[in-house]
Amino acid sequence: METEKKKILLVEDDPNFGIVLKDYLAMNDFDVVLAKNGMEGFEKFKKDNFDVCILDVMMPYKDGFTLAKEIREKNENVPIIFLTAKTMKEDVLKGYKAGADDYLNKPFDSEVLLMKLKAILQRKATGSLADSKQFEFQIGHFHLNSKLRFLKFNDEEPIKLSPKENELLRLLALHENDLMPRELALTKIWRDDNYFTSRSMDVYIAKLRKYLKRDDSVEILNIHGEGFRLVVKAENQ
Amino acid sequence: METEKKKILLVEDDPNFGIVLKDYLAMNDFDVVLAKNGMEGFEKFKKDNFDVCILDVMMPYKDGFTLAKEIREKNENVPIIFLTAKTMKEDVLKGYKAGADDYLNKPFDSEVLLMKLKAILQRKATGSLADSKQFEFQIGHFHLNSKLRFLKFNDEEPIKLSPKENELLRLLALHENDLMPRELALTKIWRDDNYFTSRSMDVYIAKLRKYLKRDDSVEILNIHGEGFRLVVKAENQ
DNA sequence: TTTACCGTTTAACCTAACCTTAACAAAAAT
DNA sequence: ATTTTTGTTAAGGTTAGGTTAAACGGTAAA
């Protein structure tokens, strides 16, 4: 039985918004610690154990992204949610979002935040621990947005991905340059490991290869009998 | 109760335009202080408390970005709106980094400026957690007034929206450029998530698409099995 | 009361999206 | 050489979504 309140570190420089959000989360049975800038946030993070961190990206002195990196050095697993301005251009945010467990555009719907918190804590509780949901990736010249299910190559029209394409590419990206075992994808995405699901997966590998063809520095290699490897060759730029 | 007029610092080097804009804002119940260059702007900023700053970017001696940085050093929270030439793109990004809350391309629609001012002041007041409080949206060239239930395209006759059309578009606008999950709309608007309400929602999506067709830069995309996405493409002309 | 109107739901039909399975070719392992 | 695994394309079936029109139900005008 888990009767303890979940602890949230909230780092937000706007004092009005910070307090409103803190109260709202407290009302919904979270234990919230509010820090009003990146430095204070990091101090508070070191002194306690948090279940989730919610970081504003745009803060003076130390932005949310920098803070996230420091937090990651201390703790690889704690889920991080970024709050970003809606007016920021996507390419500006690309870098920020990569490495996030989730993000929300400000202003946002408080119910959506609660949903996300619930989902993240649920995921952690059910033991799929290291699998906290990172869903944006830079893959060579591609940008994968796994939440909106699209793959963008430079400035081209985004390619829409089907759920299976998306999950598979995401799993490969999580193991970038490393082995992504067949069995892992089959159990995680297909929920069953048999001849047919295995063949189905091969079909999806072929589809992904077709998409990724436009960037020579990216390819999916097979390791016979083991699985696949998403290889991103280093560029000179 | 907030009966005080909101105080605006307007920094604009073109004297004609500056005076016209000042008068227009004054007419709309703002208390406007006009400065005609960056240096004068900073002096006036130090001597008073402003709710918003509107800064022209291109000014002699001290440009708007530089001024913004100085203002930020004094006050981390005051909202800043930039007025920029339409052709600038790099500079816009630079502006965001300096901590802009919004920007407008010159020449601009004075009503749009009012809208942005209202939105920003609203956000500050409510801490932007105002999912139930935001009723006006700029959607590309459209303006949605969700309280009065109309959608206006440029200067055309406003389109009257039915309650369902209105709520659905509002929910999409709240999630602009992001996923608006089917389930969210169904539970929030239809209060029930079943086959029929889902089909009903699709009908309303079709209606909204028809309205939005007159602006090429706005569209409602479907994310199969997940929900919809109101996409507003950035203008480049 | 009847009629007209409006917003909404339901129905119907069609297309697009998605996933699996089959089939055959190529590569790797035995 | 034979078997197993993988690469790839295409056909098939299922479900979700796009769209239009008719049916429904409530309310206001006649």
Coordinates of N, CA and C in Angstrom, one line a residue, chain B residues 1-179:
Chain B
M1 N -10.4 43.3 -6.8 CA -10.9 44.3 -7.9 C -9.7 45.1 -8.4
E2 N -9.7 45.1 -9.7 CA -8.6 45.7 -10.4 C -9.1 46.9 -11.3
T3 N -9.2 48.0 -10.7 CA -9.8 49.1 -11.4 C -8.7 50.0 -12.0
E4 N -7.5 49.8 -11.6 CA -6.4 50.6 -12.1 C -6.1 50.4 -13.6
K5 N -5.7 51.4 -14.3 CA -5.3 51.2 -15.6 C -3.9 50.5 -15.7
K6 N -3.8 49.7 -16.7 CA -2.5 49.0 -16.8 C -1.5 50.0 -17.5
K7 N -0.3 49.9 -17.0 CA 0.7 50.9 -17.4 C 1.7 50.3 -18.5
I8 N 1.8 50.9 -19.6 CA 2.6 50.4 -20.7 C 3.8 51.4 -21.0
L9 N 4.9 50.8 -21.1 CA 6.1 51.6 -21.6 C 6.2 51.3 -23.1
L10 N 6.1 52.3 -23.9 CA 6.1 52.2 -25.3 C 7.4 52.9 -25.8
V11 N 8.3 52.1 -26.4 CA 9.5 52.7 -26.9 C 9.5 52.6 -28.5
E12 N 9.5 53.7 -29.1 CA 9.3 53.7 -30.6 C 10.0 55.0 -31.1
D13 N 10.9 54.8 -32.1 CA 11.6 56.0 -32.5 C 10.9 56.8 -33.6
D14 N 10.0 56.2 -34.3 CA 9.2 56.9 -35.3 C 8.2 57.8 -34.6
P15 N 8.3 59.1 -34.6 CA 7.5 59.9 -33.7 C 6.0 59.9 -34.2
N16 N 5.8 59.8 -35.5 CA 4.4 59.8 -36.0 C 3.7 58.5 -35.5
F17 N 4.4 57.4 -35.8 CA 3.8 56.1 -35.4 C 3.7 56.0 -33.9
G18 N 4.7 56.5 -33.2 CA 4.7 56.4 -31.7 C 3.4 57.1 -31.1
I19 N 3.1 58.3 -31.7 CA 2.0 59.0 -31.1 C 0.7 58.4 -31.5
V20 N 0.6 57.9 -32.7 CA -0.6 57.2 -33.1 C -0.9 56.0 -32.2
L21 N 0.2 55.2 -32.0 CA 0.0 54.0 -31.2 C -0.3 54.4 -29.8
K22 N 0.4 55.4 -29.3 CA 0.1 55.8 -27.9 C -1.4 56.2 -27.7
D23 N -1.9 57.0 -28.6 CA -3.2 57.4 -28.5 C -4.2 56.3 -28.6
Y24 N -3.9 55.4 -29.5 CA -4.8 54.2 -29.7 C -4.8 53.4 -28.4
L25 N -3.7 53.2 -27.8 CA -3.7 52.4 -26.6 C -4.4 53.1 -25.4
A26 N -4.1 54.5 -25.4 CA -4.8 55.3 -24.4 C -6.3 55.2 -24.5
M27 N -6.8 55.2 -25.8 CA -8.2 55.1 -26.1 C -8.7 53.8 -25.5
N28 N -7.9 52.8 -25.5 CA -8.3 51.5 -25.0 C -8.0 51.3 -23.5
D29 N -7.9 52.4 -22.8 CA -7.8 52.3 -21.4 C -6.5 51.8 -20.8
F30 N -5.4 52.1 -21.6 CA -4.1 51.9 -21.0 C -3.4 53.2 -20.7
D31 N -2.6 53.1 -19.7 CA -1.8 54.3 -19.3 C -0.4 54.2 -20.0
V32 N -0.2 55.0 -21.0 CA 1.0 54.8 -21.9 C 2.0 55.9 -21.6
V33 N 3.3 55.4 -21.5 CA 4.4 56.3 -21.4 C 5.2 56.0 -22.7
L34 N 5.4 57.1 -23.5 CA 6.1 57.0 -24.7 C 7.6 57.5 -24.6
A35 N 8.5 56.6 -25.0 CA 9.9 57.0 -25.1 C 10.4 56.9 -26.6
K36 N 11.2 57.9 -27.0 CA 11.5 57.8 -28.4 C 12.9 57.2 -28.8
N37 N 13.5 56.6 -27.8 CA 14.7 55.8 -28.1 C 15.1 54.9 -26.9
G38 N 16.0 54.0 -27.1 CA 16.3 53.1 -26.1 C 16.8 53.7 -24.8
M39 N 17.6 54.7 -25.0 CA 18.2 55.3 -23.7 C 17.1 56.0 -22.9
E40 N 16.3 56.7 -23.6 CA 15.2 57.4 -22.9 C 14.2 56.3 -22.3
G41 N 14.0 55.2 -23.1 CA 13.2 54.2 -22.6 C 13.7 53.6 -21.3
F42 N 15.0 53.3 -21.2 CA 15.5 52.7 -20.0 C 15.4 53.7 -18.8
E43 N 15.6 55.0 -19.1 CA 15.5 56.0 -18.0 C 14.1 55.9 -17.4
K44 N 13.1 55.9 -18.3 CA 11.7 55.9 -17.9 C 11.3 54.6 -17.2
F45 N 11.9 53.5 -17.7 CA 11.6 52.3 -17.1 C 12.1 52.2 -15.6
K46 N 13.2 52.8 -15.4 CA 13.8 52.8 -14.0 C 13.0 53.6 -13.0
K47 N 12.3 54.7 -13.6 CA 11.6 55.6 -12.7 C 10.2 55.2 -12.4
D48 N 9.7 54.1 -12.9 CA 8.3 53.7 -12.7 C 8.1 52.2 -12.8
N49 N 6.9 51.8 -12.5 CA 6.6 50.4 -12.6 C 5.6 50.1 -13.7
F50 N 6.0 49.3 -14.7 CA 5.1 49.0 -15.8 C 4.6 47.6 -15.8
D51 N 3.4 47.5 -16.4 CA 2.8 46.1 -16.5 C 3.3 45.4 -17.8
V52 N 3.6 46.2 -18.8 CA 4.0 45.7 -20.0 C 5.0 46.7 -20.7
C53 N 6.0 46.2 -21.5 CA 6.8 47.0 -22.3 C 6.6 46.6 -23.8
I54 N 6.4 47.6 -24.6 CA 6.3 47.4 -26.0 C 7.5 48.1 -26.7
L55 N 8.4 47.3 -27.3 CA 9.7 47.9 -27.8 C 9.8 47.7 -29.2
D56 N 10.1 48.8 -29.9 CA 10.5 48.7 -31.3 C 11.9 48.1 -31.4
V57 N 12.1 47.2 -32.3 CA 13.4 46.5 -32.3 C 14.5 47.5 -33.0
M58 N 14.0 48.0 -34.1 CA 15.0 48.9 -34.9 C 14.9 50.3 -34.4
M59 N 15.9 50.6 -33.6 CA 16.0 52.0 -33.2 C 17.5 52.5 -33.2
P60 N 17.7 53.7 -33.4 CA 19.1 54.2 -33.4 C 19.6 54.2 -32.0
Y61 N 20.9 54.2 -31.8 CA 21.7 54.3 -30.6 C 21.5 53.0 -29.7
K62 N 20.3 52.7 -29.4 CA 20.1 51.4 -28.6 C 18.9 50.7 -29.1
D63 N 19.1 49.5 -29.7 CA 18.0 48.8 -30.2 C 17.1 48.1 -29.2
G64 N 16.0 47.6 -29.6 CA 15.0 47.0 -28.7 C 15.6 45.8 -27.9
F65 N 16.4 45.0 -28.5 CA 16.9 43.8 -27.8 C 17.8 44.2 -26.7
T66 N 18.7 45.1 -27.0 CA 19.6 45.6 -26.0 C 18.9 46.2 -24.8
L67 N 17.9 47.0 -25.1 CA 17.1 47.6 -24.1 C 16.4 46.5 -23.3
A68 N 15.9 45.5 -24.0 CA 15.2 44.4 -23.3 C 16.1 43.7 -22.3
K69 N 17.3 43.5 -22.7 CA 18.3 42.9 -21.7 C 18.5 43.7 -20.5
E70 N 18.6 45.0 -20.7 CA 18.8 45.9 -19.5 C 17.5 45.9 -18.6
I71 N 16.4 45.9 -19.3 CA 15.1 45.8 -18.5 C 15.0 44.5 -17.7
R72 N 15.4 43.4 -18.4 CA 15.4 42.1 -17.7 C 16.3 42.1 -16.5
E73 N 17.4 42.8 -16.5 CA 18.3 42.9 -15.4 C 17.6 43.5 -14.2
K74 N 16.8 44.5 -14.5 CA 16.1 45.2 -13.4 C 14.9 44.4 -12.9
N75 N 14.2 43.8 -13.9 CA 13.0 43.1 -13.6 C 12.8 41.9 -14.4
E76 N 12.8 40.7 -13.8 CA 12.7 39.5 -14.5 C 11.4 39.1 -15.1
N77 N 10.4 39.8 -14.6 CA 9.0 39.3 -14.9 C 8.2 40.2 -15.8
V78 N 8.6 41.4 -16.0 CA 7.7 42.3 -16.8 C 7.6 41.8 -18.2
P79 N 6.4 41.6 -18.7 CA 6.3 41.1 -20.1 C 6.8 42.1 -21.1
I80 N 7.4 41.6 -22.1 CA 8.0 42.5 -23.2 C 7.4 42.0 -24.5
I81 N 6.9 43.0 -25.3 CA 6.5 42.7 -26.7 C 7.4 43.4 -27.6
F82 N 7.9 42.8 -28.6 CA 8.7 43.4 -29.6 C 7.9 43.8 -30.9
L83 N 8.3 44.9 -31.4 CA 7.8 45.3 -32.7 C 8.9 45.1 -33.7
T84 N 8.7 44.2 -34.7 CA 9.8 43.9 -35.6 C 9.4 44.2 -37.0
A85 N 10.4 44.4 -37.9 CA 10.1 44.4 -39.3 C 9.8 43.0 -39.8
K86 N 8.9 43.0 -40.8 CA 8.4 41.7 -41.3 C 9.5 40.8 -41.8
T87 N 10.6 41.4 -42.3 CA 11.6 40.6 -42.9 C 12.6 39.9 -42.0
M88 N 12.6 40.3 -40.7 CA 13.5 39.7 -39.8 C 13.1 38.3 -39.4
K89 N 14.0 37.4 -39.4 CA 13.7 36.1 -38.9 C 14.7 35.7 -37.8
E90 N 16.0 35.9 -38.1 CA 17.0 35.6 -37.1 C 16.7 36.4 -35.9
D91 N 16.4 37.7 -36.1 CA 16.2 38.6 -35.0 C 15.1 38.2 -34.1
V92 N 14.1 37.6 -34.7 CA 13.0 37.2 -33.9 C 13.5 36.2 -32.8
L93 N 14.3 35.2 -33.3 CA 14.8 34.2 -32.3 C 15.7 34.9 -31.3
K94 N 16.5 35.8 -31.7 CA 17.3 36.6 -30.8 C 16.4 37.2 -29.7
G95 N 15.3 37.7 -30.2 CA 14.4 38.3 -29.3 C 13.8 37.4 -28.2
Y96 N 13.5 36.2 -28.6 CA 13.0 35.2 -27.6 C 14.1 35.0 -26.6
K97 N 15.3 34.9 -27.1 CA 16.4 34.6 -26.1 C 16.5 35.7 -25.1
A98 N 16.2 36.9 -25.5 CA 16.3 38.0 -24.6 C 15.1 38.0 -23.7
G99 N 14.2 37.1 -23.9 CA 13.1 36.9 -22.9 C 11.8 37.6 -23.3
A100 N 11.5 37.6 -24.6 CA 10.3 38.3 -25.1 C 9.1 37.4 -24.8
D101 N 8.0 38.1 -24.5 CA 6.8 37.3 -24.3 C 6.0 37.2 -25.6
D102 N 6.3 38.1 -26.5 CA 5.6 38.0 -27.8 C 6.2 39.0 -28.7
Y103 N 5.8 38.9 -30.0 CA 6.3 39.9 -30.9 C 5.3 40.1 -32.0
L104 N 5.4 41.3 -32.7 CA 4.5 41.6 -33.7 C 5.3 42.1 -34.9
N105 N 4.9 41.7 -36.1 CA 5.5 42.2 -37.3 C 4.9 43.6 -37.7
K106 N 5.7 44.5 -38.1 CA 5.2 45.8 -38.5 C 5.0 45.7 -40.0
P107 N 4.0 46.2 -40.6 CA 2.9 46.9 -40.0 C 2.0 45.8 -39.4
F108 N 1.3 46.2 -38.3 CA 0.5 45.2 -37.6 C -1.0 45.7 -37.4
D109 N -1.8 44.7 -37.1 CA -3.2 45.0 -36.9 C -3.3 45.5 -35.4
S110 N -3.9 46.7 -35.2 CA -3.9 47.2 -33.9 C -4.8 46.3 -33.0
E111 N -5.8 45.7 -33.6 CA -6.6 44.8 -32.7 C -5.8 43.6 -32.2
V112 N -4.9 43.1 -33.1 CA -4.1 42.0 -32.7 C -3.2 42.4 -31.5
L113 N -2.7 43.6 -31.5 CA -1.9 44.1 -30.4 C -2.7 44.1 -29.1
L114 N -3.9 44.6 -29.2 CA -4.7 44.6 -28.0 C -5.0 43.2 -27.5
M115 N -5.2 42.3 -28.4 CA -5.5 40.9 -28.0 C -4.3 40.4 -27.2
K116 N -3.1 40.6 -27.8 CA -1.9 40.1 -27.2 C -1.7 40.7 -25.8
L117 N -1.9 42.0 -25.7 CA -1.8 42.7 -24.4 C -2.7 42.1 -23.4
K118 N -4.0 41.9 -23.8 CA -4.9 41.3 -22.9 C -4.5 39.9 -22.5
A119 N -4.0 39.1 -23.4 CA -3.6 37.7 -23.1 C -2.5 37.7 -22.2
I120 N -1.5 38.6 -22.4 CA -0.3 38.6 -21.5 C -0.7 39.1 -20.1
L121 N -1.5 40.1 -20.0 CA -1.9 40.6 -18.7 C -2.7 39.5 -18.0
Q122 N -3.6 38.9 -18.7 CA -4.4 37.8 -18.2 C -3.5 36.7 -17.6
R123 N -2.5 36.4 -18.4 CA -1.6 35.3 -18.1 C -0.9 35.6 -16.8
K124 N -0.4 36.8 -16.7 CA 0.3 37.2 -15.5 C -0.6 37.1 -14.3
A125 N -1.9 37.6 -14.5 CA -2.8 37.7 -13.4 C -3.2 36.3 -12.9
T126 N -3.4 35.4 -13.8 CA -3.9 34.1 -13.4 C -2.8 33.0 -13.3
G127 N -1.6 33.4 -13.6 CA -0.5 32.5 -13.6 C -0.5 31.5 -14.7
S128 N -1.3 31.8 -15.7 CA -1.4 31.0 -17.0 C -1.9 29.6 -16.8
L129 N -2.4 29.3 -15.6 CA -3.0 28.0 -15.4 C -4.5 28.1 -15.7
A130 N -4.8 29.0 -16.6 CA -6.2 29.4 -16.7 C -6.9 28.6 -17.8
D131 N -6.9 27.3 -17.7 CA -7.6 26.6 -18.7 C -9.0 26.9 -18.9
S132 N -9.7 27.4 -17.9 CA -11.1 27.7 -18.0 C -11.3 29.2 -18.2
K133 N -10.2 29.9 -18.3 CA -10.4 31.4 -18.3 C -10.0 32.0 -19.6
Q134 N -9.4 31.2 -20.5 CA -9.0 31.8 -21.8 C -10.1 31.7 -22.8
F135 N -10.5 32.8 -23.3 CA -11.6 32.8 -24.2 C -11.3 33.4 -25.6
E136 N -10.1 34.0 -25.7 CA -9.8 34.6 -27.0 C -8.5 34.0 -27.5
F137 N -8.6 33.8 -28.8 CA -7.4 33.1 -29.4 C -7.1 33.7 -30.8
Q138 N -5.9 33.9 -31.1 CA -5.5 34.2 -32.5 C -5.1 32.9 -33.1
I139 N -5.7 32.5 -34.2 CA -5.4 31.2 -34.9 C -5.1 31.6 -36.3
G140 N -3.8 31.8 -36.6 CA -3.4 32.2 -37.9 C -4.1 33.6 -38.2
H141 N -4.8 33.7 -39.2 CA -5.5 35.0 -39.5 C -6.9 35.0 -38.9
F142 N -7.2 34.0 -38.2 CA -8.5 34.0 -37.5 C -8.4 34.6 -36.1
H143 N -9.6 35.1 -35.7 CA -9.7 35.4 -34.3 C -10.9 34.7 -33.7
L144 N -10.6 33.9 -32.7 CA -11.8 33.2 -32.1 C -12.1 33.9 -30.8
N145 N -13.4 34.3 -30.7 CA -13.9 34.8 -29.4 C -14.9 33.7 -28.9
S146 N -14.4 33.0 -27.9 CA -15.1 31.8 -27.4 C -16.2 32.2 -26.5
K147 N -16.1 33.4 -26.0 CA -17.2 33.8 -25.1 C -18.4 34.2 -25.9
L148 N -18.2 34.9 -26.9 CA -19.3 35.4 -27.8 C -19.6 34.4 -28.9
R149 N -18.8 33.3 -28.9 CA -19.0 32.3 -29.9 C -18.9 32.7 -31.4
F150 N -17.9 33.5 -31.7 CA -17.7 33.8 -33.1 C -16.3 33.6 -33.6
L151 N -16.1 33.4 -34.8 CA -14.8 33.2 -35.4 C -14.7 34.2 -36.6
K152 N -13.7 35.1 -36.5 CA -13.5 36.1 -37.5 C -12.3 35.9 -38.3
F153 N -12.4 36.0 -39.6 CA -11.3 35.9 -40.5 C -11.0 37.3 -41.0
N154 N -9.8 37.8 -40.7 CA -9.4 39.2 -41.1 C -10.6 40.1 -40.8
D155 N -11.0 40.8 -41.9 CA -12.1 41.8 -41.6 C -13.5 41.3 -42.1
E156 N -13.5 40.0 -42.4 CA -14.8 39.5 -42.9 C -15.8 39.4 -41.8
E157 N -17.0 39.2 -42.2 CA -18.2 39.0 -41.3 C -17.9 37.9 -40.4
P158 N -18.1 38.1 -39.1 CA -17.8 37.0 -38.1 C -18.7 35.7 -38.4
I159 N -18.1 34.6 -38.3 CA -18.9 33.3 -38.4 C -19.4 33.0 -37.0
K160 N -20.7 32.8 -36.9 CA -21.3 32.4 -35.7 C -21.0 30.9 -35.4
L161 N -20.6 30.5 -34.2 CA -20.3 29.1 -33.9 C -21.4 28.6 -33.0
S162 N -21.7 27.3 -33.2 CA -22.6 26.7 -32.3 C -21.8 26.3 -31.0
P163 N -22.5 26.0 -29.9 CA -21.8 25.7 -28.7 C -20.8 24.6 -28.9
K164 N -21.1 23.6 -29.5 CA -20.2 22.5 -29.7 C -19.0 22.8 -30.6
E165 N -19.3 23.5 -31.7 CA -18.2 24.0 -32.6 C -17.3 24.8 -31.8
N166 N -17.8 25.7 -31.0 CA -17.0 26.7 -30.2 C -16.1 26.0 -29.2
E167 N -16.7 25.1 -28.4 CA -15.9 24.4 -27.4 C -14.8 23.6 -28.0
L168 N -15.2 22.9 -29.1 CA -14.2 22.1 -29.7 C -13.0 22.9 -30.3
L169 N -13.3 24.0 -31.0 CA -12.3 24.8 -31.5 C -11.4 25.4 -30.4
R170 N -12.1 25.8 -29.3 CA -11.4 26.4 -28.2 C -10.4 25.3 -27.6
L171 N -10.9 24.1 -27.5 CA -10.0 23.1 -26.9 C -8.8 22.8 -27.8
L172 N -9.1 22.8 -29.1 CA -8.0 22.7 -30.1 C -7.0 23.8 -29.9
A173 N -7.5 25.1 -29.8 CA -6.7 26.2 -29.7 C -5.8 26.2 -28.4
L174 N -6.4 25.7 -27.3 CA -5.7 25.6 -26.1 C -4.5 24.6 -26.3
H175 N -4.6 23.7 -27.2 CA -3.5 22.7 -27.5 C -2.8 23.0 -28.8
E176 N -2.8 24.3 -29.2 CA -2.3 24.6 -30.5 C -1.0 24.0 -30.8
N177 N -0.9 23.4 -32.0 CA 0.3 22.7 -32.5 C 0.7 21.5 -31.6
D178 N -0.2 21.1 -30.8 CA 0.1 20.0 -29.9 C -1.1 19.0 -30.1
L179 N -0.9 17.8 -29.5 CA -2.0 16.9 -29.6 C -3.1 17.2 -28.6

